[in-house]
Amino acid sequence: MPVYMTSVAANWWNEDRRDLFRSLEVIVSDAPNPDRIGLCLDTILNDLELYDDPRQGSGNWLFNDELDLVNTLGEQLKAACQGRPIEAGPAAIASAAWAKARETAVALLDLMEANGDLTH
């Protein structure tokens, strides 16, 4: 039977914020799963475009104090990816950039949890 992660973000109003938080939870996990990490990299880099346009969520689904970490994380994850993000889980985990990206993800996850959800 599969084990599903519970998340403080499960009931957050904003889908993009919730997707980022849940992806970060996978990245910082003590038991990394390359396939799930690939999906999370795809979500973060392609769907949320944290590398291409990291500040697009400003005032919408990101708090201002999260923007610098989001920008740094996008750059670090892009450096860790080799090829298409959805297929890059194993390469990302093995990358020299992964440890720093994971540290940034931990910091961002903690900040997002402290900030909570953006409600409208």
PDB file of N, CA, C and O in Angstrom, residues 9-70:
ATOM      1  N   ALA A   9       0.407  22.215   3.869  1.00  0.00           N
ATOM      2  CA  ALA A   9      -0.099  22.963   2.720  1.00  0.00           C
ATOM      3  C   ALA A   9      -1.295  22.291   2.047  1.00  0.00           C
ATOM      4  O   ALA A   9      -1.834  22.829   1.085  1.00  0.00           O
ATOM      5  N   ALA A  10      -1.714  21.150   2.546  1.00  0.00           N
ATOM      6  CA  ALA A  10      -2.774  20.385   1.889  1.00  0.00           C
ATOM      7  C   ALA A  10      -4.047  21.206   1.648  1.00  0.00           C
ATOM      8  O   ALA A  10      -4.718  21.022   0.636  1.00  0.00           O
ATOM      9  N   ASN A  11      -4.354  22.110   2.533  1.00  0.00           N
ATOM     10  CA  ASN A  11      -5.585  22.903   2.400  1.00  0.00           C
ATOM     11  C   ASN A  11      -5.330  24.361   2.056  1.00  0.00           C
ATOM     12  O   ASN A  11      -6.225  25.198   2.211  1.00  0.00           O
ATOM     13  N   TRP A  12      -4.119  24.671   1.613  1.00  0.00           N
ATOM     14  CA  TRP A  12      -3.829  26.047   1.238  1.00  0.00           C
ATOM     15  C   TRP A  12      -4.659  26.441   0.029  1.00  0.00           C
ATOM     16  O   TRP A  12      -4.879  25.654  -0.884  1.00  0.00           O
ATOM     17  N   TRP A  13      -5.064  27.688   0.013  1.00  0.00           N
ATOM     18  CA  TRP A  13      -5.952  28.192  -1.032  1.00  0.00           C
ATOM     19  C   TRP A  13      -5.270  28.247  -2.401  1.00  0.00           C
ATOM     20  O   TRP A  13      -5.850  27.837  -3.396  1.00  0.00           O
ATOM     21  N   ASN A  14      -4.047  28.757  -2.460  1.00  0.00           N
ATOM     22  CA  ASN A  14      -3.397  28.975  -3.745  1.00  0.00           C
ATOM     23  C   ASN A  14      -2.690  27.713  -4.229  1.00  0.00           C
ATOM     24  O   ASN A  14      -1.780  27.202  -3.576  1.00  0.00           O
ATOM     25  N   GLU A  15      -3.094  27.242  -5.387  1.00  0.00           N
ATOM     26  CA  GLU A  15      -2.564  25.994  -5.938  1.00  0.00           C
ATOM     27  C   GLU A  15      -1.064  26.071  -6.228  1.00  0.00           C
ATOM     28  O   GLU A  15      -0.324  25.114  -5.966  1.00  0.00           O
ATOM     29  N   ASP A  16      -0.583  27.185  -6.773  1.00  0.00           N
ATOM     30  CA  ASP A  16       0.844  27.313  -7.077  1.00  0.00           C
ATOM     31  C   ASP A  16       1.676  27.275  -5.802  1.00  0.00           C
ATOM     32  O   ASP A  16       2.718  26.606  -5.746  1.00  0.00           O
ATOM     33  N   ARG A  17       1.227  27.954  -4.782  1.00  0.00           N
ATOM     34  CA  ARG A  17       1.938  27.955  -3.502  1.00  0.00           C
ATOM     35  C   ARG A  17       1.946  26.549  -2.905  1.00  0.00           C
ATOM     36  O   ARG A  17       2.958  26.072  -2.406  1.00  0.00           O
ATOM     37  N   ARG A  18       0.813  25.898  -2.976  1.00  0.00           N
ATOM     38  CA  ARG A  18       0.694  24.533  -2.468  1.00  0.00           C
ATOM     39  C   ARG A  18       1.611  23.587  -3.247  1.00  0.00           C
ATOM     40  O   ARG A  18       2.308  22.760  -2.654  1.00  0.00           O
ATOM     41  N   ASP A  19       1.650  23.717  -4.569  1.00  0.00           N
ATOM     42  CA  ASP A  19       2.512  22.860  -5.399  1.00  0.00           C
ATOM     43  C   ASP A  19       3.991  23.081  -5.087  1.00  0.00           C
ATOM     44  O   ASP A  19       4.759  22.123  -5.028  1.00  0.00           O
ATOM     45  N   LEU A  20       4.379  24.330  -4.893  1.00  0.00           N
ATOM     46  CA  LEU A  20       5.772  24.610  -4.553  1.00  0.00           C
ATOM     47  C   LEU A  20       6.118  23.995  -3.195  1.00  0.00           C
ATOM     48  O   LEU A  20       7.131  23.311  -3.050  1.00  0.00           O
ATOM     49  N   PHE A  21       5.273  24.211  -2.212  1.00  0.00           N
ATOM     50  CA  PHE A  21       5.543  23.697  -0.870  1.00  0.00           C
ATOM     51  C   PHE A  21       5.652  22.179  -0.888  1.00  0.00           C
ATOM     52  O   PHE A  21       6.585  21.603  -0.320  1.00  0.00           O
ATOM     53  N   ARG A  22       4.721  21.513  -1.548  1.00  0.00           N
ATOM     54  CA  ARG A  22       4.734  20.045  -1.574  1.00  0.00           C
ATOM     55  C   ARG A  22       5.937  19.526  -2.359  1.00  0.00           C
ATOM     56  O   ARG A  22       6.507  18.490  -2.014  1.00  0.00           O
ATOM     57  N   SER A  23       6.348  20.235  -3.396  1.00  0.00           N
ATOM     58  CA  SER A  23       7.556  19.844  -4.134  1.00  0.00           C
ATOM     59  C   SER A  23       8.795  19.997  -3.268  1.00  0.00           C
ATOM     60  O   SER A  23       9.691  19.154  -3.292  1.00  0.00           O
ATOM     61  N   LEU A  24       8.836  21.064  -2.484  1.00  0.00           N
ATOM     62  CA  LEU A  24       9.960  21.256  -1.569  1.00  0.00           C
ATOM     63  C   LEU A  24      10.019  20.151  -0.526  1.00  0.00           C
ATOM     64  O   LEU A  24      11.103  19.692  -0.160  1.00  0.00           O
ATOM     65  N   GLU A  25       8.862  19.711  -0.062  1.00  0.00           N
ATOM     66  CA  GLU A  25       8.833  18.613   0.907  1.00  0.00           C
ATOM     67  C   GLU A  25       9.504  17.359   0.339  1.00  0.00           C
ATOM     68  O   GLU A  25      10.207  16.656   1.056  1.00  0.00           O
ATOM     69  N   VAL A  26       9.288  17.099  -0.925  1.00  0.00           N
ATOM     70  CA  VAL A  26       9.908  15.931  -1.572  1.00  0.00           C
ATOM     71  C   VAL A  26      11.412  16.143  -1.694  1.00  0.00           C
ATOM     72  O   VAL A  26      12.201  15.244  -1.412  1.00  0.00           O
ATOM     73  N   ILE A  27      11.819  17.328  -2.100  1.00  0.00           N
ATOM     74  CA  ILE A  27      13.242  17.616  -2.287  1.00  0.00           C
ATOM     75  C   ILE A  27      14.018  17.494  -0.975  1.00  0.00           C
ATOM     76  O   ILE A  27      15.140  16.996  -0.965  1.00  0.00           O
ATOM     77  N   VAL A  28      13.444  17.934   0.121  1.00  0.00           N
ATOM     78  CA  VAL A  28      14.168  17.908   1.394  1.00  0.00           C
ATOM     79  C   VAL A  28      14.023  16.582   2.138  1.00  0.00           C
ATOM     80  O   VAL A  28      14.634  16.398   3.187  1.00  0.00           O
ATOM     81  N   SER A  29      13.278  15.671   1.602  1.00  0.00           N
ATOM     82  CA  SER A  29      13.058  14.378   2.244  1.00  0.00           C
ATOM     83  C   SER A  29      14.373  13.664   2.532  1.00  0.00           C
ATOM     84  O   SER A  29      15.321  13.717   1.750  1.00  0.00           O
ATOM     85  N   ASP A  30      14.416  12.978   3.662  1.00  0.00           N
ATOM     86  CA  ASP A  30      15.596  12.190   4.021  1.00  0.00           C
ATOM     87  C   ASP A  30      15.698  10.903   3.209  1.00  0.00           C
ATOM     88  O   ASP A  30      16.728  10.240   3.245  1.00  0.00           O
ATOM     89  N   ALA A  31      14.638  10.552   2.507  1.00  0.00           N
ATOM     90  CA  ALA A  31      14.631   9.354   1.659  1.00  0.00           C
ATOM     91  C   ALA A  31      14.295   9.775   0.230  1.00  0.00           C
ATOM     92  O   ALA A  31      13.162   9.621  -0.223  1.00  0.00           O
ATOM     93  N   PRO A  32      15.275  10.342  -0.489  1.00  0.00           N
ATOM     94  CA  PRO A  32      14.979  10.869  -1.826  1.00  0.00           C
ATOM     95  C   PRO A  32      14.562   9.781  -2.815  1.00  0.00           C
ATOM     96  O   PRO A  32      15.158   8.715  -2.866  1.00  0.00           O
ATOM     97  N   ASN A  33      13.524  10.080  -3.557  1.00  0.00           N
ATOM     98  CA  ASN A  33      13.030   9.192  -4.603  1.00  0.00           C
ATOM     99  C   ASN A  33      13.279   9.900  -5.930  1.00  0.00           C
ATOM    100  O   ASN A  33      12.655  10.931  -6.208  1.00  0.00           O
ATOM    101  N   PRO A  34      14.182   9.381  -6.771  1.00  0.00           N
ATOM    102  CA  PRO A  34      14.537  10.074  -8.015  1.00  0.00           C
ATOM    103  C   PRO A  34      13.349  10.373  -8.933  1.00  0.00           C
ATOM    104  O   PRO A  34      13.309  11.442  -9.543  1.00  0.00           O
ATOM    105  N   ASP A  35      12.389   9.463  -9.007  1.00  0.00           N
ATOM    106  CA  ASP A  35      11.228   9.711  -9.866  1.00  0.00           C
ATOM    107  C   ASP A  35      10.375  10.859  -9.337  1.00  0.00           C
ATOM    108  O   ASP A  35       9.939  11.723 -10.101  1.00  0.00           O
ATOM    109  N   ARG A  36      10.142  10.871  -8.037  1.00  0.00           N
ATOM    110  CA  ARG A  36       9.351  11.955  -7.442  1.00  0.00           C
ATOM    111  C   ARG A  36      10.099  13.277  -7.522  1.00  0.00           C
ATOM    112  O   ARG A  36       9.496  14.324  -7.748  1.00  0.00           O
ATOM    113  N   ILE A  37      11.412  13.220  -7.362  1.00  0.00           N
ATOM    114  CA  ILE A  37      12.211  14.443  -7.481  1.00  0.00           C
ATOM    115  C   ILE A  37      12.131  14.981  -8.899  1.00  0.00           C
ATOM    116  O   ILE A  37      11.998  16.184  -9.109  1.00  0.00           O
ATOM    117  N   GLY A  38      12.173  14.101  -9.892  1.00  0.00           N
ATOM    118  CA  GLY A  38      12.012  14.537 -11.279  1.00  0.00           C
ATOM    119  C   GLY A  38      10.692  15.245 -11.507  1.00  0.00           C
ATOM    120  O   GLY A  38      10.636  16.289 -12.164  1.00  0.00           O
ATOM    121  N   LEU A  39       9.619  14.701 -10.950  1.00  0.00           N
ATOM    122  CA  LEU A  39       8.309  15.349 -11.068  1.00  0.00           C
ATOM    123  C   LEU A  39       8.310  16.716 -10.393  1.00  0.00           C
ATOM    124  O   LEU A  39       7.745  17.684 -10.906  1.00  0.00           O
ATOM    125  N   CYS A  40       8.958  16.787  -9.237  1.00  0.00           N
ATOM    126  CA  CYS A  40       9.022  18.060  -8.511  1.00  0.00           C
ATOM    127  C   CYS A  40       9.873  19.087  -9.247  1.00  0.00           C
ATOM    128  O   CYS A  40       9.527  20.270  -9.287  1.00  0.00           O
ATOM    129  N   LEU A  41      10.971  18.642  -9.848  1.00  0.00           N
ATOM    130  CA  LEU A  41      11.793  19.551 -10.646  1.00  0.00           C
ATOM    131  C   LEU A  41      10.993  20.096 -11.817  1.00  0.00           C
ATOM    132  O   LEU A  41      11.070  21.285 -12.144  1.00  0.00           O
ATOM    133  N   ASP A  42      10.202  19.238 -12.446  1.00  0.00           N
ATOM    134  CA  ASP A  42       9.358  19.673 -13.554  1.00  0.00           C
ATOM    135  C   ASP A  42       8.330  20.699 -13.077  1.00  0.00           C
ATOM    136  O   ASP A  42       8.111  21.723 -13.716  1.00  0.00           O
ATOM    137  N   THR A  43       7.733  20.440 -11.929  1.00  0.00           N
ATOM    138  CA  THR A  43       6.756  21.383 -11.369  1.00  0.00           C
ATOM    139  C   THR A  43       7.412  22.725 -11.081  1.00  0.00           C
ATOM    140  O   THR A  43       6.897  23.787 -11.461  1.00  0.00           O
ATOM    141  N   ILE A  44       8.563  22.692 -10.415  1.00  0.00           N
ATOM    142  CA  ILE A  44       9.226  23.922  -9.995  1.00  0.00           C
ATOM    143  C   ILE A  44       9.796  24.698 -11.178  1.00  0.00           C
ATOM    144  O   ILE A  44       9.629  25.916 -11.272  1.00  0.00           O
ATOM    145  N   LEU A  45      10.470  24.007 -12.079  1.00  0.00           N
ATOM    146  CA  LEU A  45      11.170  24.703 -13.169  1.00  0.00           C
ATOM    147  C   LEU A  45      10.292  24.967 -14.387  1.00  0.00           C
ATOM    148  O   LEU A  45      10.450  25.994 -15.049  1.00  0.00           O
ATOM    149  N   ASN A  46       9.356  24.076 -14.699  1.00  0.00           N
ATOM    150  CA  ASN A  46       8.528  24.260 -15.887  1.00  0.00           C
ATOM    151  C   ASN A  46       7.158  24.846 -15.570  1.00  0.00           C
ATOM    152  O   ASN A  46       6.749  25.831 -16.172  1.00  0.00           O
ATOM    153  N   ASP A  47       6.452  24.247 -14.634  1.00  0.00           N
ATOM    154  CA  ASP A  47       5.100  24.732 -14.336  1.00  0.00           C
ATOM    155  C   ASP A  47       5.120  26.078 -13.617  1.00  0.00           C
ATOM    156  O   ASP A  47       4.394  26.999 -13.991  1.00  0.00           O
ATOM    157  N   LEU A  48       5.945  26.176 -12.567  1.00  0.00           N
ATOM    158  CA  LEU A  48       6.003  27.415 -11.788  1.00  0.00           C
ATOM    159  C   LEU A  48       7.041  28.395 -12.315  1.00  0.00           C
ATOM    160  O   LEU A  48       7.078  29.548 -11.897  1.00  0.00           O
ATOM    161  N   GLU A  49       7.903  27.942 -13.211  1.00  0.00           N
ATOM    162  CA  GLU A  49       8.916  28.757 -13.890  1.00  0.00           C
ATOM    163  C   GLU A  49       9.830  29.506 -12.922  1.00  0.00           C
ATOM    164  O   GLU A  49      10.161  30.668 -13.128  1.00  0.00           O
ATOM    165  N   LEU A  50      10.282  28.831 -11.864  1.00  0.00           N
ATOM    166  CA  LEU A  50      11.126  29.512 -10.884  1.00  0.00           C
ATOM    167  C   LEU A  50      12.502  29.868 -11.425  1.00  0.00           C
ATOM    168  O   LEU A  50      13.176  30.703 -10.846  1.00  0.00           O
ATOM    169  N   TYR A  51      12.919  29.244 -12.508  1.00  0.00           N
ATOM    170  CA  TYR A  51      14.195  29.634 -13.110  1.00  0.00           C
ATOM    171  C   TYR A  51      13.983  30.760 -14.116  1.00  0.00           C
ATOM    172  O   TYR A  51      14.688  31.753 -14.112  1.00  0.00           O
ATOM    173  N   ASP A  52      12.981  30.611 -14.967  1.00  0.00           N
ATOM    174  CA  ASP A  52      12.738  31.588 -16.028  1.00  0.00           C
ATOM    175  C   ASP A  52      12.174  32.909 -15.522  1.00  0.00           C
ATOM    176  O   ASP A  52      12.522  33.967 -16.021  1.00  0.00           O
ATOM    177  N   ASP A  53      11.281  32.840 -14.552  1.00  0.00           N
ATOM    178  CA  ASP A  53      10.604  34.035 -14.060  1.00  0.00           C
ATOM    179  C   ASP A  53      10.299  33.879 -12.565  1.00  0.00           C
ATOM    180  O   ASP A  53       9.152  33.733 -12.170  1.00  0.00           O
ATOM    181  N   PRO A  54      11.343  33.888 -11.730  1.00  0.00           N
ATOM    182  CA  PRO A  54      11.155  33.555 -10.320  1.00  0.00           C
ATOM    183  C   PRO A  54      10.291  34.525  -9.534  1.00  0.00           C
ATOM    184  O   PRO A  54       9.779  34.178  -8.485  1.00  0.00           O
ATOM    185  N   ARG A  55      10.114  35.725 -10.023  1.00  0.00           N
ATOM    186  CA  ARG A  55       9.365  36.717  -9.246  1.00  0.00           C
ATOM    187  C   ARG A  55       7.921  36.865  -9.720  1.00  0.00           C
ATOM    188  O   ARG A  55       7.199  37.736  -9.248  1.00  0.00           O
ATOM    189  N   GLN A  56       7.487  36.002 -10.612  1.00  0.00           N
ATOM    190  CA  GLN A  56       6.124  36.107 -11.124  1.00  0.00           C
ATOM    191  C   GLN A  56       5.057  35.918 -10.042  1.00  0.00           C
ATOM    192  O   GLN A  56       3.960  36.427 -10.156  1.00  0.00           O
ATOM    193  N   GLY A  57       5.397  35.185  -8.984  1.00  0.00           N
ATOM    194  CA  GLY A  57       4.425  34.937  -7.932  1.00  0.00           C
ATOM    195  C   GLY A  57       4.379  36.014  -6.864  1.00  0.00           C
ATOM    196  O   GLY A  57       3.590  35.929  -5.929  1.00  0.00           O
ATOM    197  N   SER A  58       5.198  37.043  -7.004  1.00  0.00           N
ATOM    198  CA  SER A  58       5.270  38.107  -6.009  1.00  0.00           C
ATOM    199  C   SER A  58       3.903  38.745  -5.787  1.00  0.00           C
ATOM    200  O   SER A  58       3.268  39.215  -6.722  1.00  0.00           O
ATOM    201  N   GLY A  59       3.473  38.734  -4.534  1.00  0.00           N
ATOM    202  CA  GLY A  59       2.197  39.337  -4.196  1.00  0.00           C
ATOM    203  C   GLY A  59       0.995  38.498  -4.573  1.00  0.00           C
ATOM    204  O   GLY A  59      -0.135  38.830  -4.227  1.00  0.00           O
ATOM    205  N   ASN A  60       1.234  37.417  -5.300  1.00  0.00           N
ATOM    206  CA  ASN A  60       0.144  36.546  -5.713  1.00  0.00           C
ATOM    207  C   ASN A  60       0.185  35.244  -4.920  1.00  0.00           C
ATOM    208  O   ASN A  60      -0.738  34.926  -4.194  1.00  0.00           O
ATOM    209  N   TRP A  61       1.291  34.509  -5.031  1.00  0.00           N
ATOM    210  CA  TRP A  61       1.417  33.266  -4.273  1.00  0.00           C
ATOM    211  C   TRP A  61       2.754  33.147  -3.541  1.00  0.00           C
ATOM    212  O   TRP A  61       3.045  32.119  -2.928  1.00  0.00           O
ATOM    213  N   LEU A  62       3.541  34.215  -3.585  1.00  0.00           N
ATOM    214  CA  LEU A  62       4.792  34.279  -2.826  1.00  0.00           C
ATOM    215  C   LEU A  62       4.806  35.542  -1.971  1.00  0.00           C
ATOM    216  O   LEU A  62       4.402  36.609  -2.435  1.00  0.00           O
ATOM    217  N   PHE A  63       5.277  35.401  -0.746  1.00  0.00           N
ATOM    218  CA  PHE A  63       5.494  36.566   0.101  1.00  0.00           C
ATOM    219  C   PHE A  63       6.807  37.228  -0.315  1.00  0.00           C
ATOM    220  O   PHE A  63       7.723  36.564  -0.814  1.00  0.00           O
ATOM    221  N   ASN A  64       6.912  38.525  -0.098  1.00  0.00           N
ATOM    222  CA  ASN A  64       8.120  39.261  -0.503  1.00  0.00           C
ATOM    223  C   ASN A  64       9.384  38.708   0.144  1.00  0.00           C
ATOM    224  O   ASN A  64      10.440  38.685  -0.490  1.00  0.00           O
ATOM    225  N   ASP A  65       9.296  38.239   1.385  1.00  0.00           N
ATOM    226  CA  ASP A  65      10.493  37.725   2.047  1.00  0.00           C
ATOM    227  C   ASP A  65      10.929  36.351   1.531  1.00  0.00           C
ATOM    228  O   ASP A  65      11.978  35.846   1.905  1.00  0.00           O
ATOM    229  N   GLU A  66      10.149  35.770   0.643  1.00  0.00           N
ATOM    230  CA  GLU A  66      10.487  34.475   0.033  1.00  0.00           C
ATOM    231  C   GLU A  66      11.172  34.619  -1.329  1.00  0.00           C
ATOM    232  O   GLU A  66      11.765  33.664  -1.823  1.00  0.00           O
ATOM    233  N   LEU A  67      11.111  35.802  -1.917  1.00  0.00           N
ATOM    234  CA  LEU A  67      11.542  35.984  -3.300  1.00  0.00           C
ATOM    235  C   LEU A  67      13.021  35.692  -3.543  1.00  0.00           C
ATOM    236  O   LEU A  67      13.376  35.066  -4.545  1.00  0.00           O
ATOM    237  N   ASP A  68      13.892  36.129  -2.662  1.00  0.00           N
ATOM    238  CA  ASP A  68      15.326  35.871  -2.864  1.00  0.00           C
ATOM    239  C   ASP A  68      15.635  34.381  -2.810  1.00  0.00           C
ATOM    240  O   ASP A  68      16.413  33.872  -3.616  1.00  0.00           O
ATOM    241  N   LEU A  69      15.027  33.680  -1.862  1.00  0.00           N
ATOM    242  CA  LEU A  69      15.238  32.227  -1.773  1.00  0.00           C
ATOM    243  C   LEU A  69      14.681  31.519  -2.997  1.00  0.00           C
ATOM    244  O   LEU A  69      15.296  30.571  -3.504  1.00  0.00           O
ATOM    245  N   VAL A  70      13.533  31.959  -3.490  1.00  0.00           N
ATOM    246  CA  VAL A  70      12.932  31.366  -4.688  1.00  0.00           C
ATOM    247  C   VAL A  70      13.855  31.552  -5.887  1.00  0.00           C
ATOM    248  O   VAL A  70      14.084  30.618  -6.665  1.00  0.00           O
TER     249      VAL A  70
END
